[in-house]
Short mmCIF file of C-alpha atoms in Angstrom, two decimals:
data_model
loop_
_atom_site.label_atom_id
_atom_site.label_comp_id
_atom_site.label_asym_id
_atom_site.label_seq_id
_atom_site.Cartn_x
_atom_site.Cartn_y
_atom_site.Cartn_z
CA UNK A 1 11.42 -31.43 2.67
CA UNK A 2 12.88 -29.78 5.74
CA UNK A 3 10.51 -29.20 8.64
CA UNK A 4 10.55 -25.75 10.20
CA UNK A 5 9.33 -24.91 13.64
CA UNK A 6 7.30 -21.83 12.90
CA UNK A 7 7.38 -20.84 16.58
CA UNK A 8 11.14 -20.60 16.72
CA UNK A 9 12.46 -17.13 15.92
CA UNK A 10 15.39 -18.64 14.06
CA UNK A 11 13.28 -20.75 11.75
CA UNK A 12 12.07 -17.87 9.69
CA UNK A 13 12.43 -14.13 9.85
CA UNK A 14 9.69 -13.58 7.34
CA UNK A 15 7.05 -11.24 8.63
CA UNK A 16 4.12 -9.33 7.24
CA UNK A 17 3.94 -6.00 9.07
CA UNK A 18 1.06 -4.22 7.38
CA UNK A 19 -1.20 -4.39 4.36
CA UNK A 20 -3.24 -1.53 2.92
CA UNK A 21 -6.23 -3.81 2.33
CA UNK A 22 -7.43 -7.00 3.96
CA UNK A 23 -10.41 -7.63 1.72
CA UNK A 24 -11.15 -7.68 -1.97
CA UNK A 25 -13.30 -9.15 -4.69
CA UNK A 26 -13.64 -12.90 -5.08
CA UNK A 27 -12.51 -12.42 -8.68
CA UNK A 28 -9.01 -11.36 -7.57
CA UNK A 29 -6.92 -8.64 -9.21
CA UNK A 30 -7.01 -6.19 -6.30
CA UNK A 31 -3.74 -4.35 -5.85
CA UNK A 32 -2.26 -4.62 -2.37
CA UNK A 33 0.69 -2.85 -0.76
CA UNK A 34 2.31 -5.19 1.75
CA UNK A 35 5.05 -4.06 4.15
CA UNK A 36 7.31 -6.83 5.40
CA UNK A 37 10.64 -7.74 6.93
CA UNK A 38 13.57 -8.34 4.61
CA UNK A 39 12.87 -10.49 1.55
CA UNK A 40 14.81 -11.42 -1.57
CA UNK A 41 12.92 -10.23 -4.63
CA UNK A 42 13.50 -13.42 -6.60
CA UNK A 43 12.94 -15.88 -3.78
CA UNK A 44 9.64 -14.89 -2.29
CA UNK A 45 6.01 -15.73 -2.93
CA UNK A 46 2.72 -14.69 -1.40
CA UNK A 47 0.59 -17.72 -0.74
CA UNK A 48 -3.16 -17.48 -0.21
CA UNK A 49 -4.61 -20.61 1.29
CA UNK A 50 -7.44 -22.33 3.00
CA UNK A 51 -7.11 -25.49 5.01
CA UNK A 52 -9.86 -28.03 5.27
CA UNK A 53 -10.28 -31.79 5.56
CA UNK A 54 -10.48 -32.23 1.81
CA UNK A 55 -7.00 -30.89 1.11
CA UNK A 56 -7.67 -27.18 1.06
CA UNK A 57 -6.82 -24.56 -1.53
CA UNK A 58 -3.89 -22.36 -2.42
CA UNK A 59 -3.14 -19.64 -4.95
CA UNK A 60 -0.43 -17.06 -5.29
CA UNK A 61 -0.28 -13.28 -5.31
CA UNK A 62 0.74 -11.89 -8.71
CA UNK A 63 3.89 -9.74 -8.85
CA UNK A 64 7.31 -9.55 -10.50
CA UNK A 65 10.69 -8.97 -8.84
CA UNK A 66 10.44 -5.28 -9.76
CA UNK A 67 7.34 -4.99 -7.57
CA UNK A 68 9.48 -5.74 -4.52
CA UNK A 69 10.55 -2.37 -3.11
CA UNK A 70 13.96 -2.23 -1.39
CA UNK A 71 13.41 -5.70 0.10
CA UNK A 72 10.80 -4.36 2.53
CA UNK A 73 7.57 -3.94 0.59
CA UNK A 74 5.71 -5.82 -2.13
CA UNK A 75 3.00 -4.51 -4.45
CA UNK A 76 0.98 -7.42 -5.76
CA UNK A 77 -2.42 -8.42 -7.11
CA UNK A 78 -4.67 -10.86 -5.31
CA UNK A 79 -5.40 -14.23 -6.90
CA UNK A 80 -8.99 -15.19 -7.65
CA UNK A 81 -10.69 -17.38 -5.08
CA UNK A 82 -11.37 -20.94 -6.25
CA UNK A 83 -15.07 -20.25 -6.55
CA UNK A 84 -16.59 -17.04 -7.88
CA UNK A 85 -19.99 -18.18 -6.68
CA UNK A 86 -19.75 -17.33 -3.00
CA UNK A 87 -22.76 -15.69 -1.39
CA UNK A 88 -21.12 -14.53 1.80
CA UNK A 89 -17.65 -13.14 2.46
CA UNK A 90 -15.03 -15.87 2.86
CA UNK A 91 -11.93 -15.38 5.01
CA UNK A 92 -8.72 -17.12 3.97
CA UNK A 93 -5.09 -16.77 5.01
CA UNK A 94 -2.04 -15.43 3.28
CA UNK A 95 1.62 -15.76 4.15
CA UNK A 96 5.02 -14.91 2.76
CA UNK A 97 6.97 -17.99 1.73
CA UNK A 98 10.51 -18.42 0.50
CA UNK A 99 10.50 -20.48 -2.67
CA UNK A 100 13.79 -22.28 -2.04
CA UNK A 101 13.70 -22.98 1.68
CA UNK A 102 9.94 -23.20 1.89
CA UNK A 103 9.79 -21.39 5.22
CA UNK A 104 6.93 -19.01 5.75
CA UNK A 105 5.70 -16.07 7.80
CA UNK A 106 2.86 -16.12 10.26
CA UNK A 107 -0.39 -15.83 8.34
CA UNK A 108 -2.64 -12.80 7.98
CA UNK A 109 -6.31 -12.94 7.17
CA UNK A 110 -7.82 -11.84 3.89
CA UNK A 111 -11.52 -11.70 3.14
CA UNK A 112 -12.99 -12.36 -0.29
CA UNK A 113 -16.15 -10.38 -0.98
CA UNK A 114 -18.89 -11.84 -3.22
CA UNK A 115 -19.09 -10.52 -6.75
CA UNK A 116 -22.31 -8.55 -7.12
CA UNK A 117 -22.72 -7.45 -10.73
CA UNK A 118 -25.45 -4.93 -9.88
CA UNK A 119 -23.38 -3.15 -7.29
CA UNK A 120 -20.35 -3.10 -9.51
CA UNK A 121 -22.31 -1.58 -12.37
CA UNK A 122 -23.42 1.24 -10.08
CA UNK A 123 -19.85 1.81 -8.94
CA UNK A 124 -18.60 1.90 -12.49
CA UNK A 125 -21.16 4.52 -13.44
CA UNK A 126 -20.21 6.47 -10.35
CA UNK A 127 -16.61 6.64 -11.43
CA UNK A 128 -17.39 8.04 -14.86
CA UNK B 1 25.90 22.59 -6.81
CA UNK B 2 26.72 20.65 -3.65
CA UNK B 3 27.67 17.00 -3.88
CA UNK B 4 25.60 14.64 -1.78
CA UNK B 5 26.55 11.27 -0.39
CA UNK B 6 23.80 9.12 -1.79
CA UNK B 7 24.29 6.44 0.83
CA UNK B 8 23.81 8.60 3.93
CA UNK B 9 20.20 9.22 4.88
CA UNK B 10 21.12 12.61 6.32
CA UNK B 11 22.10 13.94 2.91
CA UNK B 12 20.85 11.46 0.33
CA UNK B 13 18.42 12.39 -2.39
CA UNK B 14 14.78 11.94 -1.52
CA UNK B 15 12.56 10.06 -3.89
CA UNK B 16 8.93 9.00 -3.93
CA UNK B 17 8.39 5.81 -5.93
CA UNK B 18 4.66 5.27 -5.66
CA UNK B 19 1.56 5.68 -3.57
CA UNK B 20 -1.18 3.10 -3.14
CA UNK B 21 -3.72 5.79 -3.95
CA UNK B 22 -3.47 9.16 -5.65
CA UNK B 23 -6.97 10.37 -4.72
CA UNK B 24 -8.82 11.17 -1.53
CA UNK B 25 -11.60 13.42 -0.29
CA UNK B 26 -10.92 17.06 0.58
CA UNK B 27 -11.73 16.20 4.22
CA UNK B 28 -8.39 14.40 4.45
CA UNK B 29 -7.75 11.34 6.66
CA UNK B 30 -7.23 9.10 3.64
CA UNK B 31 -4.69 6.45 4.58
CA UNK B 32 -1.86 6.35 2.05
CA UNK B 33 1.07 3.94 1.68
CA UNK B 34 4.10 5.65 0.17
CA UNK B 35 7.16 3.76 -1.09
CA UNK B 36 10.31 5.88 -1.06
CA UNK B 37 14.10 5.88 -0.93
CA UNK B 38 15.70 5.67 2.50
CA UNK B 39 14.55 8.28 4.99
CA UNK B 40 15.24 8.93 8.67
CA UNK B 41 12.05 8.42 10.61
CA UNK B 42 12.75 11.38 12.90
CA UNK B 43 13.83 13.77 10.17
CA UNK B 44 11.20 13.56 7.47
CA UNK B 45 7.88 15.18 6.63
CA UNK B 46 5.32 14.81 3.88
CA UNK B 47 4.15 18.07 2.47
CA UNK B 48 0.93 18.72 0.53
CA UNK B 49 1.07 21.96 -1.38
CA UNK B 50 -0.79 24.11 -3.86
CA UNK B 51 0.07 27.76 -4.39
CA UNK B 52 0.33 29.37 -0.96
CA UNK B 53 -1.47 26.52 0.80
CA UNK B 54 0.45 23.74 2.48
CA UNK B 55 -0.24 21.06 5.06
CA UNK B 56 1.52 18.00 6.39
CA UNK B 57 0.66 14.36 6.00
CA UNK B 58 0.05 12.84 9.41
CA UNK B 59 2.16 9.97 10.71
CA UNK B 60 4.16 8.78 13.70
CA UNK B 61 7.73 7.50 13.61
CA UNK B 62 6.36 3.98 13.94
CA UNK B 63 4.58 4.47 10.61
CA UNK B 64 7.93 4.67 8.86
CA UNK B 65 8.66 1.11 7.77
CA UNK B 66 12.35 0.14 7.49
CA UNK B 67 13.17 3.61 6.15
CA UNK B 68 11.61 2.85 2.75
CA UNK B 69 7.85 3.16 3.25
CA UNK B 70 5.61 5.55 5.15
CA UNK B 71 1.96 5.03 6.06
CA UNK B 72 0.31 8.40 6.60
CA UNK B 73 -3.02 10.18 6.56
CA UNK B 74 -3.73 13.00 4.15
CA UNK B 75 -4.29 16.46 5.63
CA UNK B 76 -7.65 18.11 4.94
CA UNK B 77 -7.57 20.44 1.95
CA UNK B 78 -7.93 24.11 2.83
CA UNK B 79 -11.30 24.37 1.13
CA UNK B 80 -13.81 21.70 2.23
CA UNK B 81 -16.46 22.86 -0.21
CA UNK B 82 -14.68 22.25 -3.48
CA UNK B 83 -17.05 21.14 -6.22
CA UNK B 84 -14.39 19.83 -8.57
CA UNK B 85 -11.26 17.75 -8.23
CA UNK B 86 -8.23 19.70 -7.03
CA UNK B 87 -4.75 18.50 -7.93
CA UNK B 88 -1.99 19.29 -5.43
CA UNK B 89 1.67 18.36 -5.12
CA UNK B 90 3.09 15.98 -2.56
CA UNK B 91 6.77 16.03 -1.64
CA UNK B 92 9.00 14.39 0.92
CA UNK B 93 11.02 16.96 2.82
CA UNK B 94 13.94 16.39 5.14
CA UNK B 95 13.39 18.62 8.16
CA UNK B 96 17.07 19.22 9.00
CA UNK B 97 18.18 20.63 5.66
CA UNK B 98 14.78 21.26 3.99
CA UNK B 99 15.76 19.15 0.97
CA UNK B 100 12.78 18.01 -1.06
CA UNK B 101 11.96 15.16 -3.38
CA UNK B 102 10.45 15.61 -6.81
CA UNK B 103 6.69 16.13 -6.38
CA UNK B 104 3.96 13.62 -7.18
CA UNK B 105 0.36 14.67 -7.85
CA UNK B 106 -2.49 13.93 -5.48
CA UNK B 107 -6.12 14.70 -6.27
CA UNK B 108 -8.56 15.95 -3.65
CA UNK B 109 -12.12 15.05 -4.50
CA UNK B 110 -15.32 16.88 -3.50
CA UNK B 111 -17.36 15.46 -0.63
CA UNK B 112 -20.61 13.97 -1.86
CA UNK B 113 -22.22 17.12 -3.17
CA UNK B 114 -22.64 15.14 -6.35
CA UNK B 115 -22.81 11.53 -5.21
CA UNK B 116 -23.41 10.05 -8.65
CA UNK B 117 -20.68 12.03 -10.32
CA UNK B 118 -22.95 13.35 -13.07
CA UNK B 119 -21.08 16.64 -13.24
CA UNK B 120 -17.66 15.07 -12.96
CA UNK B 121 -16.09 13.72 -16.11
#
């Protein structure tokens, strides 16, 4: 695998400019609009990850090539966190990564919010 | 009917693809991400309209992302005391020639007069 210097501007021009949300449910499935620098719709993935001493965790945003808008925006759904049983919000990272070259953007933070069935029930009733 | 060069942003057709949300309170200030065809950041406005009422979405040129997305805030609806949802039209309009996109619908919701939504279906 090639090694990229993520600090060098030539290594990768992948960049996340803005996201409409930076938090969502631990269960995943939240729709996010992400604005980015130029990407190829069939050679890009959105990697959520956590790094720790025991190897960490990763999962990928869910979208199809048609969800990539004019190479500069991606509409995707968040992956579920590895544990639905969190009691406090957990902050992880996400980055854009090219599938072929493996180079990635600088990370952004994303916070998973605990799943509270009671609260959700109230919200659901509210929306009716 | 005039013929437009579809490649030039000064004359190309305007098109709204999607919004990240199609609802917001009648007070306005809802942040919306709009995906669109190429626009010129200094020659574009977002118009909210219903009947004789109209107001502009609020954004700076730096909120126009690579010509194909705009992050803006909704304008307040003219009537802050609505008790039911109000559906209005949103269009992109090029300032220089007043060309407009096809409209998309946006729904203004009442402000907490009925917090549990019992009257709203």
